CSV table of N, CA and C in Angstrom, one decimal:
chain,number,residue,atom,x,y,z
Z,1,UNK,N,0.8,-1.2,0.1
Z,1,UNK,CA,-0.1,0.0,0.0
Z,1,UNK,C,1.0,1.2,0.0
Z,2,UNK,N,0.5,2.2,-0.8
Z,2,UNK,CA,1.3,3.5,-0.8
Z,2,UNK,C,1.1,4.2,0.5
Z,3,UNK,N,2.0,5.0,0.9
Z,3,UNK,CA,2.1,5.7,2.1
Z,3,UNK,C,0.9,6.5,2.2
Z,4,UNK,N,0.6,7.4,1.1
Z,4,UNK,CA,-0.3,8.5,1.2
Z,4,UNK,C,-1.7,7.7,1.5
Z,5,UNK,N,-2.0,6.6,0.9
Z,5,UNK,CA,-3.2,5.8,1.3
Z,5,UNK,C,-3.3,5.3,2.6
Z,6,UNK,N,-2.1,4.9,3.2
Z,6,UNK,CA,-2.1,4.5,4.6
Z,6,UNK,C,-2.2,5.5,5.4
Z,7,UNK,N,-1.7,6.8,5.2
Z,7,UNK,CA,-1.9,7.9,5.9
Z,7,UNK,C,-3.3,8.3,6.0
Z,8,UNK,N,-3.9,8.3,5.0
Z,8,UNK,CA,-5.4,8.5,4.9
Z,8,UNK,C,-6.2,7.7,5.6
Z,9,UNK,N,-5.9,6.4,5.8
Z,9,UNK,CA,-6.6,5.4,6.4
Z,9,UNK,C,-6.3,5.4,7.9
Z,10,UNK,N,-5.1,5.9,8.3
Z,10,UNK,CA,-4.7,6.2,9.6
Z,10,UNK,C,-5.4,7.3,10.2
Z,11,UNK,N,-5.4,8.3,9.4
Z,11,UNK,CA,-6.2,9.6,9.8
Z,11,UNK,C,-7.7,9.3,10.1
Z,12,UNK,N,-8.3,8.5,9.1
Z,12,UNK,CA,-9.7,8.2,9.2
Z,12,UNK,C,-9.9,7.4,10.4
Z,13,UNK,N,-9.2,6.4,10.8
Z,13,UNK,CA,-9.3,5.4,12.0
Z,13,UNK,C,-9.2,6.4,13.1
Z,14,UNK,N,-8.1,7.0,13.2
Z,14,UNK,CA,-7.9,7.8,14.5
Z,14,UNK,C,-9.1,8.9,14.7
Z,15,UNK,N,-9.5,9.6,13.6
Z,15,UNK,CA,-10.5,10.5,13.9
Z,15,UNK,C,-11.9,9.9,14.3
Z,16,UNK,N,-12.2,8.7,13.7
Z,16,UNK,CA,-13.4,8.1,14.0
Z,16,UNK,C,-13.5,7.4,15.4
Z,17,UNK,N,-12.2,7.1,15.8
Z,17,UNK,CA,-12.1,6.5,17.2
Z,17,UNK,C,-12.5,7.5,18.3
Z,18,UNK,N,-12.3,8.7,17.8
Z,18,UNK,CA,-12.7,10.0,18.8
Z,18,UNK,C,-14.1,10.5,18.4
Z,19,UNK,N,-14.9,9.7,17.6
Z,19,UNK,CA,-16.0,10.2,17.2
Z,19,UNK,C,-16.2,11.5,16.6
Z,20,UNK,N,-15.3,11.9,15.6
Z,20,UNK,CA,-15.2,13.3,15.2
Z,20,UNK,C,-15.6,13.4,13.7
Z,21,UNK,N,-16.2,14.3,13.3
Z,21,UNK,CA,-16.6,14.5,11.8
Z,21,UNK,C,-15.4,14.9,11.0
Z,22,UNK,N,-15.3,14.8,9.7
Z,22,UNK,CA,-14.3,15.4,8.9
Z,22,UNK,C,-14.3,16.9,9.1
Z,23,UNK,N,-15.6,17.5,9.1
Z,23,UNK,CA,-15.6,19.0,9.3
Z,23,UNK,C,-14.8,19.5,10.5
Z,24,UNK,N,-14.8,18.7,11.6
Z,24,UNK,CA,-14.3,19.2,12.8
Z,24,UNK,C,-12.7,19.1,13.0
Z,25,UNK,N,-12.1,18.5,12.0
Z,25,UNK,CA,-10.5,18.4,12.2
Z,25,UNK,C,-9.9,19.2,11.1
Z,26,UNK,N,-10.5,19.7,10.1
Z,26,UNK,CA,-9.7,20.4,9.0
Z,26,UNK,C,-10.4,21.7,8.5
Z,27,UNK,N,-9.7,22.2,7.6
Z,27,UNK,CA,-10.3,23.5,7.0
Z,27,UNK,C,-11.6,23.2,6.3
Z,28,UNK,N,-11.8,22.2,5.6
Z,28,UNK,CA,-13.0,21.8,5.0
Z,28,UNK,C,-13.2,20.3,5.0
Z,29,UNK,N,-14.4,19.8,4.9
Z,29,UNK,CA,-14.6,18.6,4.8
Z,29,UNK,C,-14.2,17.9,3.5
Z,30,UNK,N,-14.2,18.6,2.4
Z,30,UNK,CA,-13.7,18.2,1.2
Z,30,UNK,C,-12.2,17.9,1.3
Z,31,UNK,N,-11.4,18.7,1.9
Z,31,UNK,CA,-9.9,18.6,2.1
Z,31,UNK,C,-9.6,17.4,2.8
Z,32,UNK,N,-10.3,17.2,4.0
Z,32,UNK,CA,-10.2,16.0,4.9
Z,32,UNK,C,-10.5,14.8,4.0
Z,33,UNK,N,-11.5,14.7,3.4
Z,33,UNK,CA,-12.0,13.7,2.5
Z,33,UNK,C,-10.8,13.3,1.6
Z,34,UNK,N,-10.4,14.3,0.9
Z,34,UNK,CA,-9.3,14.0,-0.2
Z,34,UNK,C,-8.0,13.5,0.6
Z,35,UNK,N,-7.6,13.9,1.8
Z,35,UNK,CA,-6.6,13.4,2.4
Z,35,UNK,C,-6.8,12.1,2.9
Z,36,UNK,N,-7.9,11.7,3.4
Z,36,UNK,CA,-8.4,10.2,3.8
Z,36,UNK,C,-8.5,9.2,2.6
Z,37,UNK,N,-8.7,9.9,1.5
Z,37,UNK,CA,-8.7,9.0,0.3
Z,37,UNK,C,-7.3,8.9,-0.4
Z,38,UNK,N,-6.2,9.6,0.1
Z,38,UNK,CA,-5.0,9.6,-0.4
Z,38,UNK,C,-4.8,10.4,-1.7
Z,39,UNK,N,-5.7,11.4,-1.9
Z,39,UNK,CA,-5.6,12.3,-3.0
Z,39,UNK,C,-4.7,13.6,-2.8
Z,40,UNK,N,-4.6,13.8,-1.5
Z,40,UNK,CA,-3.8,15.1,-1.1
Z,40,UNK,C,-3.0,14.5,0.1
Z,41,UNK,N,-1.9,15.2,0.2
Z,41,UNK,CA,-1.0,15.1,1.2
Z,41,UNK,C,-0.8,16.3,2.0
Z,42,UNK,N,-1.1,16.2,3.4
Z,42,UNK,CA,-1.1,17.5,4.2
Z,42,UNK,C,0.3,17.9,4.6
Z,43,UNK,N,0.5,19.2,4.7
Z,43,UNK,CA,1.6,19.8,5.3
Z,43,UNK,C,2.0,19.3,6.6
Z,44,UNK,N,3.1,19.5,7.0
Z,44,UNK,CA,3.6,19.3,8.4
Z,44,UNK,C,2.6,20.1,9.5
Z,45,UNK,N,2.3,21.4,9.0
Z,45,UNK,CA,1.4,22.2,9.9
Z,45,UNK,C,0.1,21.7,10.0
Z,46,UNK,N,-0.3,21.2,9.0
Z,46,UNK,CA,-1.8,20.6,8.9
Z,46,UNK,C,-1.8,19.3,9.6
Z,47,UNK,N,-0.7,18.5,9.5
Z,47,UNK,CA,-0.6,17.2,10.3
Z,47,UNK,C,-0.8,17.6,11.7
Z,48,UNK,N,-0.2,18.6,12.1
Z,48,UNK,CA,0.0,19.1,13.5
Z,48,UNK,C,-1.4,19.6,14.0
Z,49,UNK,N,-2.1,20.3,13.1
Z,49,UNK,CA,-3.5,20.6,13.3
Z,49,UNK,C,-4.4,19.4,13.5
Z,50,UNK,N,-4.3,18.7,12.6
Z,50,UNK,CA,-5.3,17.4,12.7
Z,50,UNK,C,-5.0,16.6,13.9
Z,51,UNK,N,-3.7,16.4,14.3
Z,51,UNK,CA,-3.4,15.7,15.6
Z,51,UNK,C,-3.9,16.3,17.0
Z,52,UNK,N,-3.7,17.9,16.8
Z,52,UNK,CA,-4.2,18.5,18.0
Z,52,UNK,C,-5.7,18.4,18.1
Z,53,UNK,N,-6.4,18.7,17.1
Z,53,UNK,CA,-8.0,18.5,17.1
Z,53,UNK,C,-8.4,17.1,17.6
Z,54,UNK,N,-7.8,16.2,17.1
Z,54,UNK,CA,-8.2,14.9,17.5
Z,54,UNK,C,-7.6,14.5,18.9
Z,55,UNK,N,-6.6,15.1,19.4
Z,55,UNK,CA,-6.2,15.0,20.8
Z,55,UNK,C,-5.1,14.0,20.9
Z,56,UNK,N,-4.3,13.8,20.0
Z,56,UNK,CA,-3.2,13.0,19.9
Z,56,UNK,C,-2.0,13.6,19.5
Z,57,UNK,N,-0.8,13.0,19.6
Z,57,UNK,CA,0.5,13.3,19.2
Z,57,UNK,C,0.7,13.2,17.5
Z,58,UNK,N,1.3,14.2,16.9
Z,58,UNK,CA,1.4,13.9,15.5
Z,58,UNK,C,2.1,12.6,15.1
Z,59,UNK,N,3.1,12.2,15.9
Z,59,UNK,CA,3.8,11.0,15.6
Z,59,UNK,C,2.9,9.8,15.5
Z,60,UNK,N,1.7,9.9,16.4
Z,60,UNK,CA,0.8,8.8,16.3
Z,60,UNK,C,0.2,8.5,15.0
Z,61,UNK,N,-0.1,9.6,14.3
Z,61,UNK,CA,-0.8,9.5,13.0
Z,61,UNK,C,0.4,8.8,12.1
Z,62,UNK,N,1.5,9.3,12.1
Z,62,UNK,CA,2.6,8.7,11.2
Z,62,UNK,C,2.9,7.4,11.6
Z,63,UNK,N,3.0,7.0,13.0
Z,63,UNK,CA,3.3,5.7,13.4
Z,63,UNK,C,2.2,4.6,12.8
Z,64,UNK,N,0.9,5.1,13.0
Z,64,UNK,CA,-0.3,4.2,12.5
Z,64,UNK,C,-0.2,4.0,11.1
Z,65,UNK,N,0.2,5.2,10.2
Z,65,UNK,CA,0.4,5.1,8.8
Z,65,UNK,C,1.4,4.0,8.4
Z,66,UNK,N,2.6,4.0,9.1
Z,66,UNK,CA,3.6,3.0,8.7
Z,66,UNK,C,3.1,1.7,9.1
Z,67,UNK,N,2.3,1.4,10.3
Z,67,UNK,CA,1.8,0.1,10.5
Z,67,UNK,C,0.8,-0.4,9.6
Z,68,UNK,N,0.1,0.5,9.1
Z,68,UNK,CA,-0.9,0.1,8.0
Z,68,UNK,C,-0.1,-0.3,6.8
Z,69,UNK,N,0.8,0.5,6.5
Z,69,UNK,CA,1.5,0.3,5.1
Z,69,UNK,C,2.3,-0.9,5.1
Z,70,UNK,N,3.0,-1.3,6.3
Z,70,UNK,CA,3.6,-2.5,6.4
Z,70,UNK,C,3.1,-3.3,7.5
Z,71,UNK,N,2.1,-4.1,7.1
Z,71,UNK,CA,1.4,-4.9,8.1
Z,71,UNK,C,2.2,-6.0,8.8
Z,72,UNK,N,3.4,-6.4,8.2
Z,72,UNK,CA,4.2,-7.2,9.0
Z,72,UNK,C,5.0,-6.6,10.2
Z,73,UNK,N,5.0,-5.4,10.3
Z,73,UNK,CA,5.7,-4.6,11.3
Z,73,UNK,C,4.8,-4.5,12.4
Z,74,UNK,N,5.2,-5.0,13.6
Z,74,UNK,CA,4.3,-4.8,14.9
Z,74,UNK,C,4.6,-3.4,15.5
Z,75,UNK,N,3.8,-3.1,16.2
Z,75,UNK,CA,4.0,-1.7,17.1
Z,75,UNK,C,5.2,-1.9,17.9
Z,76,UNK,N,5.4,-3.0,18.5
Z,76,UNK,CA,6.7,-3.0,19.4
Z,76,UNK,C,7.9,-2.9,18.6
Z,77,UNK,N,7.9,-3.6,17.3
Z,77,UNK,CA,9.2,-3.4,16.5
Z,77,UNK,C,9.2,-2.0,16.0
Z,78,UNK,N,8.2,-1.4,15.6
Z,78,UNK,CA,8.3,0.0,15.2
Z,78,UNK,C,8.9,0.9,16.3
Z,79,UNK,N,8.4,0.8,17.5
Z,79,UNK,CA,8.9,1.6,18.7
Z,79,UNK,C,10.2,1.3,19.0
Z,80,UNK,N,10.6,0.1,18.9
Z,80,UNK,CA,11.9,-0.3,19.2
Z,80,UNK,C,13.0,0.4,18.2
Z,81,UNK,N,12.5,0.4,17.0
Z,81,UNK,CA,13.5,1.1,16.1
Z,81,UNK,C,13.5,2.6,16.3
Z,82,UNK,N,12.2,3.2,16.7
Z,82,UNK,CA,12.3,4.6,16.9
Z,82,UNK,C,13.3,4.9,18.1
Z,83,UNK,N,13.0,4.1,19.0
Z,83,UNK,CA,13.8,4.4,20.3
Z,83,UNK,C,15.3,4.3,19.9
Z,84,UNK,N,15.7,3.2,19.2
Z,84,UNK,CA,17.1,3.1,18.9
Z,84,UNK,C,17.6,4.2,18.1
Z,85,UNK,N,16.8,4.7,17.1
Z,85,UNK,CA,17.3,5.8,16.3
Z,85,UNK,C,17.2,7.2,17.0
Z,86,UNK,N,16.5,7.3,18.0
Z,86,UNK,CA,16.6,8.4,18.9
Z,86,UNK,C,17.7,8.4,20.1
Z,87,UNK,N,18.4,7.3,20.0
Z,87,UNK,CA,19.4,7.1,20.9
Z,87,UNK,C,18.9,6.9,22.4
Z,88,UNK,N,17.7,6.1,22.5
Z,88,UNK,CA,17.2,6.0,23.9
Z,88,UNK,C,17.4,4.4,24.4
């Protein structure tokens, strides 16, 4: 799966887990819809805005995106890699 589609799926799942509408997390419902369908890629500022509105850390959206993209990767493996790369 392409990363932009995985990102859109992750955003949709996280948004829906908080019972939020597309209108409530972005500038417009059509923009959020386009992002969730993988048609548009948000800027880092927009990623931060989405995360803040959902009530999560922006890295959570990215982590979930990579877990969707690579289903063979476990959350534990991903976090271990991140901790190692951060020198923790």
